[in-house]
XYZ file of C-alpha atoms in Angstrom:
716
model
C -3.469 152.807 184.941
C -5.066 155.281 183.572
C -4.340 156.400 179.847
C -2.472 160.176 179.075
C -4.454 163.125 178.761
C -3.183 163.966 175.249
C -4.542 167.498 175.731
C -2.595 167.617 178.822
C 0.792 166.902 177.051
C 0.150 169.066 174.158
C -0.346 172.157 176.191
C 2.305 171.244 179.188
C 4.919 173.297 176.779
C 7.512 170.237 176.872
C 8.156 169.816 173.057
C 6.255 166.723 172.239
C 6.162 164.397 168.745
C 3.501 162.055 168.255
C 3.533 158.633 166.839
C 0.572 157.637 164.908
C 0.170 153.703 163.766
C -3.139 153.448 161.569
C -3.737 150.767 159.113
C -6.611 152.700 157.386
C -7.797 156.051 156.018
C -10.538 155.979 158.439
C -7.851 155.591 161.521
C -5.740 158.354 160.227
C -8.717 160.502 160.281
C -9.771 159.148 163.753
C -5.987 160.004 165.147
C -6.301 163.444 163.064
C -9.287 164.662 164.743
C -8.067 163.414 168.362
C -5.391 165.305 168.036
C -7.333 168.613 166.876
C -9.725 168.569 169.770
C -6.583 168.443 172.080
C -5.371 171.358 171.091
C -2.801 170.287 168.058
C 1.084 170.088 167.995
C 3.638 172.419 166.832
C 5.356 169.258 165.171
C 3.441 167.216 162.309
C 2.601 163.722 163.780
C 4.969 161.046 162.536
C 3.375 157.845 160.898
C 4.775 154.844 162.038
C 2.700 152.974 159.300
C -0.015 150.126 160.270
C 0.752 148.706 163.707
C 3.675 146.064 163.111
C 4.736 146.849 159.692
C 7.995 145.932 159.652
C 8.676 148.710 156.998
C 8.477 151.732 159.884
C 11.256 154.174 160.064
C 11.740 157.103 162.075
C 13.579 160.474 160.527
C 16.810 160.411 161.720
C 16.788 164.273 162.702
C 13.796 163.220 165.156
C 16.082 160.850 167.174
C 19.603 162.696 167.070
C 20.045 165.586 169.323
C 16.488 165.238 170.858
C 16.845 163.938 174.373
C 14.858 165.878 175.895
C 11.560 165.305 173.085
C 8.703 163.594 174.284
C 7.457 160.780 172.195
C 3.945 159.936 172.359
C 2.222 157.133 170.435
C -1.276 156.710 169.353
C -3.396 154.570 167.738
C -6.764 153.367 167.250
C -8.482 150.483 169.124
C -11.680 148.623 167.813
C -14.181 146.770 170.360
C -16.704 143.871 169.451
C -20.041 145.001 169.112
C -22.293 144.740 172.262
C -24.545 141.481 173.048
C -26.323 140.912 176.375
C -23.951 143.481 178.313
C -20.728 141.848 176.800
C -18.281 142.610 173.737
C -16.747 139.564 173.134
C -16.068 138.231 169.582
C -18.863 135.178 168.409
C -18.589 132.356 166.473
C -19.116 133.941 163.173
C -16.319 136.142 163.831
C -14.168 133.422 162.917
C -15.107 133.947 159.403
C -12.296 134.955 157.075
C -12.732 139.666 156.933
C -15.305 139.111 159.992
C -12.366 140.066 163.040
C -14.013 142.873 165.103
C -11.163 143.707 166.355
C -9.307 144.384 163.315
C -12.452 145.239 160.915
C -11.212 145.952 157.100
C -11.898 149.668 155.782
C -15.420 149.073 154.274
C -16.452 147.774 158.303
C -14.766 150.708 159.889
C -16.489 153.098 157.546
C -19.903 151.206 158.616
C -18.839 150.821 162.032
C -18.159 154.534 162.224
C -21.280 155.638 160.875
C -23.659 153.014 162.870
C -21.559 152.335 166.079
C -18.814 154.832 166.277
C -18.488 154.095 170.123
C -16.642 150.998 169.267
C -13.759 152.660 167.713
C -11.120 154.321 170.848
C -8.808 156.013 169.967
C -5.747 155.281 172.175
C -2.687 156.988 173.632
C 0.185 154.974 175.002
C 2.478 156.243 177.863
C 5.010 158.833 177.021
C 9.040 158.783 177.075
C 11.782 161.128 176.375
C 14.379 160.389 173.305
C 17.071 160.293 176.383
C 15.108 157.953 178.384
C 14.737 155.481 175.597
C 17.729 155.690 174.667
C 19.413 155.252 178.213
C 16.836 151.594 178.065
C 18.161 150.678 174.613
C 21.689 151.049 176.137
C 21.490 149.279 178.942
C 19.006 146.323 177.295
C 20.503 145.597 173.643
C 24.043 146.958 174.826
C 23.742 149.808 172.479
C 26.130 148.333 169.662
C 24.307 149.314 166.663
C 23.424 152.990 166.690
C 20.897 152.358 163.967
C 18.804 149.926 165.632
C 18.128 152.708 168.171
C 14.888 153.788 165.472
C 13.701 150.188 165.436
C 13.862 150.148 169.217
C 11.474 152.880 169.657
C 8.915 151.631 167.385
C 9.213 148.681 169.270
C 8.526 150.707 172.675
C 5.820 152.808 171.368
C 4.004 149.939 169.296
C 4.489 147.834 173.079
C 2.679 151.174 175.002
C -0.065 151.084 172.589
C -0.734 147.411 173.412
C -0.529 148.153 177.229
C -3.617 150.924 176.671
C -5.206 148.601 174.320
C -5.556 145.370 176.772
C -6.183 148.152 179.690
C -9.343 149.656 177.817
C -10.252 145.871 176.775
C -9.816 144.134 180.044
C -6.524 141.688 181.601
C -7.876 138.763 179.607
C -6.315 140.522 176.651
C -2.592 140.981 178.074
C -0.956 139.602 174.889
C 2.677 138.985 174.163
C 3.370 140.967 170.862
C 6.962 141.767 168.866
C 8.144 138.641 171.101
C 10.894 137.687 168.473
C 11.778 140.990 167.833
C 12.443 141.787 171.615
C 14.544 138.491 172.229
C 17.019 138.480 169.196
C 17.539 142.125 170.393
C 18.529 141.613 173.886
C 21.953 141.636 175.289
C 21.269 139.198 177.732
C 19.863 136.739 174.835
C 22.971 137.454 172.816
C 25.706 137.168 174.945
C 24.432 133.914 176.644
C 24.057 132.904 172.724
C 27.396 132.636 172.579
C 28.018 130.360 174.763
C 26.100 127.899 172.860
C 28.339 125.197 172.900
C 27.724 122.594 169.671
C 29.435 119.484 168.485
C 33.778 120.137 167.904
C 32.573 120.275 164.136
C 29.726 122.604 164.104
C 30.098 126.409 163.761
C 28.676 128.992 166.790
C 25.053 129.134 166.558
C 24.062 131.975 165.062
C 20.693 134.694 165.177
C 19.455 133.643 162.049
C 18.923 129.877 163.694
C 18.024 131.406 167.108
C 15.114 132.819 165.155
C 14.177 129.806 163.325
C 13.336 128.145 166.765
C 12.053 131.125 168.286
C 9.059 131.080 164.671
C 8.782 127.781 165.582
C 8.167 128.626 169.501
C 6.550 131.798 169.921
C 2.784 131.605 170.020
C 0.281 134.934 170.958
C -3.482 134.843 171.560
C -5.774 136.226 168.790
C -8.370 138.572 170.722
C -11.272 136.867 168.553
C -9.531 133.320 169.826
C -9.216 134.606 173.289
C -12.883 135.247 173.054
C -14.104 131.954 171.044
C -11.267 129.306 171.771
C -13.002 128.503 175.111
C -16.231 128.180 173.947
C -14.847 126.027 171.166
C -13.262 123.732 173.864
C -16.684 123.693 175.198
C -18.763 122.406 171.819
C -16.195 119.293 172.369
C -16.138 118.305 176.075
C -20.384 119.317 176.656
C -20.564 116.771 173.828
C -20.124 113.990 176.710
C -20.424 116.143 179.694
C -22.812 118.493 181.606
C -22.060 121.928 180.866
C -21.545 123.543 184.320
C -17.849 122.819 185.591
C -17.594 122.130 188.794
C -15.240 124.348 190.896
C -14.829 125.669 194.463
C -15.048 129.077 194.295
C -13.535 129.600 197.610
C -10.450 128.817 195.592
C -10.998 130.695 192.554
C -11.122 133.962 194.466
C -8.349 133.031 196.330
C -6.337 132.602 193.091
C -7.887 135.773 191.647
C -5.642 137.587 194.008
C -2.608 135.899 194.143
C -2.396 136.691 190.101
C -2.509 140.324 191.312
C 1.161 139.737 192.580
C 3.077 137.328 190.625
C 2.986 135.566 187.299
C 1.778 132.630 187.938
C 1.960 128.757 186.306
C -0.263 126.719 186.239
C 0.871 122.774 186.882
C -2.350 120.369 186.097
C -3.009 116.540 186.379
C -3.273 115.460 182.982
C -6.068 112.558 182.423
C -7.292 113.646 178.794
C -6.959 115.322 175.765
C -9.848 117.447 176.934
C -7.831 118.748 179.759
C -6.744 121.804 178.371
C -9.757 122.799 176.702
C -11.682 122.493 180.422
C -8.957 124.513 181.890
C -9.164 127.462 179.662
C -12.715 127.229 179.243
C -12.661 127.473 183.330
C -10.537 130.392 183.299
C -12.922 132.424 181.048
C -15.707 131.182 182.996
C -13.926 132.912 186.146
C -12.825 135.758 184.346
C -9.196 134.524 184.842
C -6.393 135.898 182.313
C -5.209 133.448 179.681
C -2.373 131.182 180.243
C 0.058 130.038 177.533
C -0.333 126.203 177.432
C 2.947 124.244 176.541
C 2.096 121.343 173.636
C 4.168 118.280 172.127
C 4.976 119.435 168.504
C 2.886 116.349 167.458
C -0.343 118.030 167.704
C 0.646 121.061 165.912
C -0.504 118.771 162.557
C -2.012 120.765 159.775
C -3.949 124.423 159.624
C -5.098 123.604 163.494
C -1.388 124.154 164.254
C -1.405 127.572 163.287
C -5.114 128.268 164.877
C -3.879 126.505 168.661
C -0.380 128.875 168.041
C -3.093 132.160 167.782
C -4.631 130.685 170.703
C -1.697 130.633 172.720
C -0.398 127.280 172.605
C 3.341 126.727 172.555
C 4.227 123.584 170.590
C 7.597 122.166 171.563
C 9.630 118.962 170.637
C 9.459 116.002 173.258
C 13.151 115.536 172.842
C 15.527 118.429 173.232
C 18.547 116.475 174.970
C 21.187 116.571 171.795
C 20.319 120.201 170.876
C 21.538 122.787 172.819
C 20.427 125.826 170.734
C 17.192 124.434 171.176
C 17.424 123.744 174.610
C 19.082 127.294 175.114
C 15.806 129.305 173.286
C 13.448 127.603 174.933
C 14.829 128.667 178.481
C 15.150 132.196 177.066
C 11.600 132.400 175.714
C 10.528 131.185 178.977
C 11.866 133.662 181.173
C 11.166 136.321 178.718
C 7.516 135.536 179.070
C 7.521 134.732 182.876
C 9.574 138.627 183.087
C 6.610 140.384 181.149
C 3.937 138.849 183.618
C 2.059 136.394 181.106
C 1.078 133.397 182.784
C 2.301 129.537 182.058
C 0.530 126.403 181.764
C 1.568 122.745 181.389
C 1.360 119.235 182.655
C 3.349 118.266 185.563
C 3.346 114.700 184.455
C 4.347 115.514 181.141
C 2.211 113.240 179.692
C -1.486 111.808 180.229
C -1.433 109.379 183.021
C -2.841 106.499 182.238
C -3.354 104.954 184.864
C -5.480 107.914 186.746
C -2.520 107.842 189.408
C -0.204 110.443 189.034
C 2.996 110.533 187.493
C 6.678 111.647 188.725
C 6.894 114.918 187.979
C 9.102 116.559 185.171
C 11.300 119.329 185.928
C 12.390 120.756 182.669
C 10.449 123.620 181.863
C 10.081 124.201 185.444
C 13.979 124.347 185.889
C 13.996 127.279 182.987
C 11.003 129.383 185.025
C 13.438 128.806 187.898
C 16.171 130.203 185.809
C 14.096 133.300 185.314
C 13.735 133.559 189.091
C 17.262 132.917 190.070
C 18.027 135.652 187.256
C 16.093 138.398 189.192
C 14.028 138.487 185.704
C 10.952 138.036 188.555
C 10.156 138.857 191.968
C 8.767 135.683 192.482
C 6.794 132.946 190.439
C 3.439 131.051 191.337
C 2.820 127.607 190.878
C -0.706 126.365 191.027
C -1.772 122.947 191.218
C -4.925 122.293 189.611
C -6.539 118.537 189.577
C -8.962 118.315 186.607
C -11.156 115.268 187.649
C -13.685 113.327 185.268
C -16.653 111.219 186.260
C -15.788 108.802 183.539
C -13.893 108.930 180.304
C -13.900 107.569 177.146
C -9.873 107.090 176.472
C -9.675 104.523 179.322
C -10.211 101.656 176.988
C -7.136 103.383 174.770
C -5.218 102.912 178.021
C -5.725 99.607 179.036
C -4.771 98.640 175.264
C -1.583 100.685 175.959
C -0.872 99.123 179.078
C -1.614 95.392 177.169
C 1.205 96.544 174.536
C -0.726 98.435 172.059
C 0.543 100.977 170.219
C -0.215 104.842 170.588
C -2.134 106.365 167.238
C -0.714 108.953 165.760
C -2.548 112.201 165.758
C -3.968 113.732 163.241
C -7.589 114.861 161.531
C -8.375 111.195 161.494
C -7.758 110.914 165.061
C -9.168 114.254 165.922
C -12.322 113.219 164.490
C -12.680 109.978 165.987
C -11.715 111.808 169.346
C -14.431 114.226 168.925
C -17.141 111.673 167.808
C -16.345 109.071 170.594
C -17.209 112.118 172.913
C -20.315 112.636 172.003
C -21.274 108.541 172.259
C -23.281 108.997 175.780
C -23.037 111.070 178.721
C -20.289 110.815 180.954
C -20.765 112.735 183.987
C -19.504 116.409 185.405
C -15.761 117.617 185.364
C -14.213 118.871 188.641
C -11.692 121.531 188.497
C -9.630 122.334 192.048
C -7.391 125.151 192.221
C -5.193 124.513 195.595
C -3.180 126.596 197.538
C -0.007 128.306 195.188
C 3.190 127.249 196.064
C 5.850 130.221 195.936
C 9.363 129.303 193.944
C 10.988 131.352 196.376
C 9.674 129.129 199.579
C 11.746 126.456 197.811
C 14.274 127.985 195.973
C 15.688 131.039 198.436
C 16.747 134.271 197.359
C 18.397 134.637 193.735
C 21.538 135.269 195.096
C 21.442 132.329 197.588
C 22.939 128.430 196.979
C 20.497 127.582 194.841
C 21.934 130.145 192.078
C 25.538 128.710 192.459
C 24.831 124.904 193.249
C 23.592 122.827 190.446
C 23.239 120.221 192.987
C 21.223 122.411 195.264
C 19.347 124.220 192.756
C 18.008 120.488 191.603
C 17.201 119.081 194.995
C 14.975 122.324 195.472
C 13.377 121.670 192.286
C 12.396 117.934 193.103
C 11.043 119.049 196.436
C 9.013 121.711 194.550
C 7.847 119.617 192.301
C 7.139 117.247 194.646
C 5.042 119.552 197.077
C 3.122 120.787 193.944
C 2.444 117.345 192.795
C 1.152 116.183 196.203
C -1.094 119.565 196.450
C -2.888 118.549 193.189
C -3.390 114.877 194.725
C -4.753 116.376 198.125
C -7.278 119.088 196.121
C -8.688 116.306 193.957
C -12.076 114.896 194.867
C -12.845 111.310 194.968
C -15.875 110.625 192.712
C -19.060 107.977 193.396
C -16.902 106.045 189.975
C -13.263 106.022 192.124
C -15.313 104.482 195.370
C -17.833 102.262 193.513
C -14.853 100.597 191.180
C -12.819 100.441 193.885
C -15.170 97.894 196.017
C -16.262 96.091 193.226
C -11.909 95.479 192.177
C -11.536 94.087 195.703
C -13.703 91.329 195.027
C -11.667 90.250 191.962
C -14.624 89.517 189.586
C -16.865 87.998 192.682
C -20.242 89.962 191.910
C -22.119 91.558 194.651
C -26.031 91.917 195.638
C -26.888 95.697 196.358
C -27.165 94.802 199.593
C -23.239 94.280 199.700
C -22.287 97.203 197.775
C -23.817 99.170 200.099
C -22.394 97.863 202.988
C -19.047 98.597 201.203
C -20.168 101.762 200.979
C -21.071 102.709 204.657
C -17.067 101.312 205.482
C -16.107 103.794 202.442
C -17.347 106.692 203.150
C -17.054 106.387 207.283
C -13.206 106.198 205.970
C -13.276 109.367 203.810
C -15.336 111.349 206.242
C -12.852 110.384 209.035
C -10.480 111.615 207.521
C -11.978 114.946 205.584
C -11.034 113.447 202.006
C -12.683 115.855 199.725
C -15.244 114.239 197.386
C -17.913 115.314 194.534
C -21.309 115.572 195.208
C -22.494 112.754 193.389
C -19.915 110.646 196.231
C -21.969 112.387 199.501
C -24.822 111.601 197.856
C -24.103 107.556 197.910
C -25.535 107.053 201.428
C -28.897 106.900 199.280
C -29.594 104.398 197.214
C -30.759 105.712 194.368
C -27.180 107.651 193.796
C -25.457 103.849 194.537
C -28.147 102.375 191.633
C -27.507 106.033 188.787
C -23.183 105.201 189.279
C -23.983 101.333 188.741
C -25.856 101.694 185.838
C -23.291 104.783 184.610
C -20.705 102.134 184.938
C -22.504 99.751 182.669
C -23.372 101.977 180.115
C -19.699 102.118 180.201
C -19.284 98.946 179.763
C -17.658 98.539 183.032
C -19.952 96.720 185.159
C -21.647 93.664 183.870
C -25.092 93.405 185.573
C -26.580 89.882 186.300
C -30.377 89.742 186.878
C -30.923 86.696 187.146
C -31.504 84.259 190.650
C -33.179 85.504 193.624
C -31.599 89.241 193.274
C -29.101 91.102 190.636
C -26.120 90.963 191.164
C -22.826 93.301 189.561
C -19.503 92.265 189.007
C -16.451 94.002 187.034
C -14.996 91.047 185.002
C -11.112 90.173 184.491
C -11.444 91.645 181.333
C -12.357 95.016 181.871
C -10.623 95.442 185.092
C -7.500 97.041 184.042
C -9.629 99.884 182.374
C -11.510 100.451 186.015
C -8.510 100.882 187.697
C -7.808 104.177 186.348
C -10.679 105.493 188.157
C -9.651 103.602 191.517
C -6.098 105.465 190.983
C -7.783 108.779 191.345
C -8.082 107.765 194.804
C -5.581 105.423 195.486
C -3.236 108.049 197.458
C -5.717 108.834 199.899
C -5.690 105.053 200.920
C -2.127 104.200 200.776
C -1.016 104.816 204.149
C -3.546 102.623 205.838
C -2.857 99.912 203.452
C 0.418 99.886 204.333
C -0.234 99.391 207.950
C -2.476 96.731 207.472
C 0.935 94.112 206.178
C 2.252 95.748 208.981
C 0.550 95.401 211.835
C 0.533 91.564 210.170
C 4.099 92.003 210.282
C 4.516 92.911 213.803
C 1.770 90.225 215.077
C 4.367 87.444 214.198
C 7.366 89.416 216.453
C 7.207 88.359 219.538
C 10.665 90.411 220.896
C 10.182 94.249 219.541
C 6.452 93.992 217.576
C 6.238 97.580 217.538
C 9.820 98.069 216.035
C 8.588 95.225 213.157
C 5.813 97.109 212.892
C 8.132 100.556 211.468
C 10.080 98.392 210.003
C 8.150 97.339 207.223
C 6.651 100.684 206.968
C 10.205 101.462 205.437
C 10.695 98.452 203.734
C 7.164 98.673 202.078
C 8.085 102.755 201.852
C 11.228 101.961 199.696
C 9.642 98.745 197.790
C 7.002 101.872 196.112
C 9.030 104.965 196.228
C 9.030 105.003 192.423
C 4.884 104.378 192.014
C 3.817 106.960 194.821
C 4.326 110.300 196.660
C 6.110 109.902 200.336
C 6.522 113.113 202.169
C 9.947 113.160 204.021
C 10.471 110.227 206.276
C 9.640 111.691 209.258
C 6.663 113.600 208.004
C 5.451 110.132 206.940
C 6.744 108.298 210.172
C 3.940 111.185 211.711
C 1.105 110.432 209.358
C 0.567 106.882 209.072
C 0.770 107.483 213.118
C -1.625 109.474 213.062
C -3.774 106.649 210.908
C -3.031 104.548 213.393
C -4.309 106.575 216.376
C -7.285 107.288 213.817
C -7.843 103.216 213.829
C -7.354 102.914 217.590
C -5.441 105.711 220.325
C -4.036 102.140 222.138
C -2.583 100.870 218.726
C 1.143 100.598 220.159
C -0.153 98.578 223.522
C -2.164 96.317 221.789
C 0.606 94.948 219.244
C 2.909 94.291 222.281
C -0.046 92.158 223.735
C 0.097 89.353 221.512
C -1.023 87.837 218.284
C -4.839 87.406 219.335
C -4.798 91.695 220.589
C -2.906 92.133 216.991
C -5.852 90.519 215.063
C -8.273 92.184 216.899
C -7.038 95.378 215.841
C -6.744 94.454 212.374
C -10.514 93.488 212.129
C -10.875 97.095 213.729
C -9.168 98.726 210.592
C -12.138 99.353 208.325
C -12.115 99.441 205.389
C -9.353 96.807 204.441
C -7.565 97.927 201.511
C -4.198 96.697 200.829
C -4.708 93.575 198.922
C -6.197 96.089 196.196
C -4.348 99.107 196.792
C -0.707 97.691 197.289
C -0.850 93.856 196.384
C -1.225 94.579 192.508
C 2.052 96.613 192.504
C 3.769 94.394 194.306
C 3.042 91.657 191.432
C 3.728 93.512 189.185
C 6.830 93.719 190.379
C 7.645 89.977 191.145
C 6.315 89.384 187.444
C 9.454 91.642 186.235
C 11.620 90.327 188.394
C 11.035 86.873 187.471
C 11.737 87.709 183.245
C 14.921 89.302 184.623
C 16.064 86.130 186.813
C 15.372 84.125 184.032
C 18.299 81.944 182.661
C 18.464 84.111 179.339
C 17.999 87.617 180.763
C 16.788 90.132 178.070
C 19.070 92.918 177.466
C 16.663 95.647 176.585
C 13.385 97.317 177.706
C 11.253 96.170 174.989
C 12.009 92.287 175.260
C 11.510 92.437 178.950
C 8.066 94.229 178.379
C 7.158 91.473 175.928
C 8.176 88.929 177.935
C 6.826 90.097 181.489
C 3.215 90.594 179.395
C 3.240 86.747 178.118
C 4.312 85.394 181.375
C 1.879 87.345 182.979
C -0.583 86.241 181.339
C 0.674 82.281 181.873
C 0.353 83.439 185.878
C -3.444 84.419 185.387
C -4.482 81.495 184.254
C -2.763 79.282 186.183
C -3.943 81.405 189.571
C -0.408 82.796 190.428
C -1.514 86.648 190.187
C -4.598 87.101 191.959
C -5.451 90.175 189.083
C -4.865 90.411 185.349
C -4.325 94.144 186.714
C -0.622 92.982 187.753
C 0.547 92.398 184.179
């Protein structure tokens, strides 16, 4: 949308009043010069004071009986100095008083004398008093005539904000006056009256809701839009390749999709670096920023205030006992999406300490569904995002948690330790993938459909939506060289391999990945040559996961028992690609032992394993999963059913042909973990709380490991 022509507006004969926003005499002078150059106006401009002024008032006579009067907002926008063809803030601009988008009066005078092109007088979209009054009545209910003037000022400010981001670019579209707009909404106030609290508690007030909005509402400082991604780069580039790896075709597809609907970026969560990486990736590719949700535990000290100005929305970890908080959060999410701002959060809700996708959380997604089903947006795009790392220093911390260790509270000491560890060594590359977006309407149907009125249908549709997003994240996550080699070494359960044996295992692994067209990184595809294999082994040695034994006739490599749990983090990043073939292997064994209906026994075993593992892995609908298993067996041998019917010898030959064999390294650790917990629960004095179950299971697991009753300490 182009900026309105001020000269044309003043000359077309319609009675016009200019509403000016000026913070300094310099801005007021610029606005006056622009008005004079446009031909002037018969009615004097009305000053609203500086942008965002809470003391601004409109003359009552202006709004009474003047329905045809046209109001035109005007303000000055300031742009950063141009460097290398770009106008963006730099790191030095974070210093107090150095904001290039909001220079002080002395800086403004200096800019006007040396770089006058940095100042632009903006004209916002005009509106008549009558049209604004109708909008005000529709949105707020029109119950308080004294509020109409405040509404007009908010509309003028928002019109100028739109003009400013059109000048600066879509990356600078930022929400403003959010609290005021939400609290004045008739929809919000009507819903607030229906919030039910405890029987002895009074109904919630607008003031209480406003306090929660103060905690929630995040904005974008234009300085931080420019600088935050670069600050994030300073952290993650300490240990990683500075160039993030993308699929450029995916980026262009996403860019086109973002022009149609608001987007929610749902990403895999493996590291505290994830949000920094995603923000830097979107800036580098010129994509509009997204507000990211984070736990309130990360809002410590002045860091919390800075991150709020960097688009981070801090939410409480638990909201189940506070209906007012949940109502305000739902309203805020709906408002942000209605205004076509983008959102971003981890679909898992927290970091995966295992490297494997966690079950999706539906809370925030259900709030987005409300916005769609209420007709506040035409549709919402859910963008599956995978963020993958060659290595991470956090895996030692994750292994400690798995052994019963306690999570350390966040604070400045924690932040210093995290950044220091990030620079301890080189961790490789970072890979960001944007899979095909999921439209919310495809699963929820039209806003007036069953999901709008039937809670059970709505929840089922949301579960299917979240599952589809998580599935696409998994399927788009590229397999790294680290993941392949750790999987091969973990399969040996502590037995060392020579370089030749490792390369032999790699041959089977690469053949399998290629036959399935599984996405891989360049480093993984390079493993067909010897030197990249040695480089990956050296990197794992440097990280302390792989032990190198050079003595003897030839050197060998292994993952020792104390490091196996940490190493499974990398193996679990590809486990979903191997799951179907891992299920097929024991199913073939079960068919081998059934002489009456071996094919039926095969499918019965698949169904039993699927049901056993359904809380740890993502499975398609039963018939779709059955089709995928059949495809997997056809890939091994199109005549597999006939061979199963031909007797045990043919079943053994079929199994020997299925390379690589992976069920012992993919499925067995989970089954052994289930057995371990079952042994605790089946004891003579079973514990009655989760913490005691975990404590006993950890102890019993250590006993089973030293007795050789478990194949790997990973199960513990």
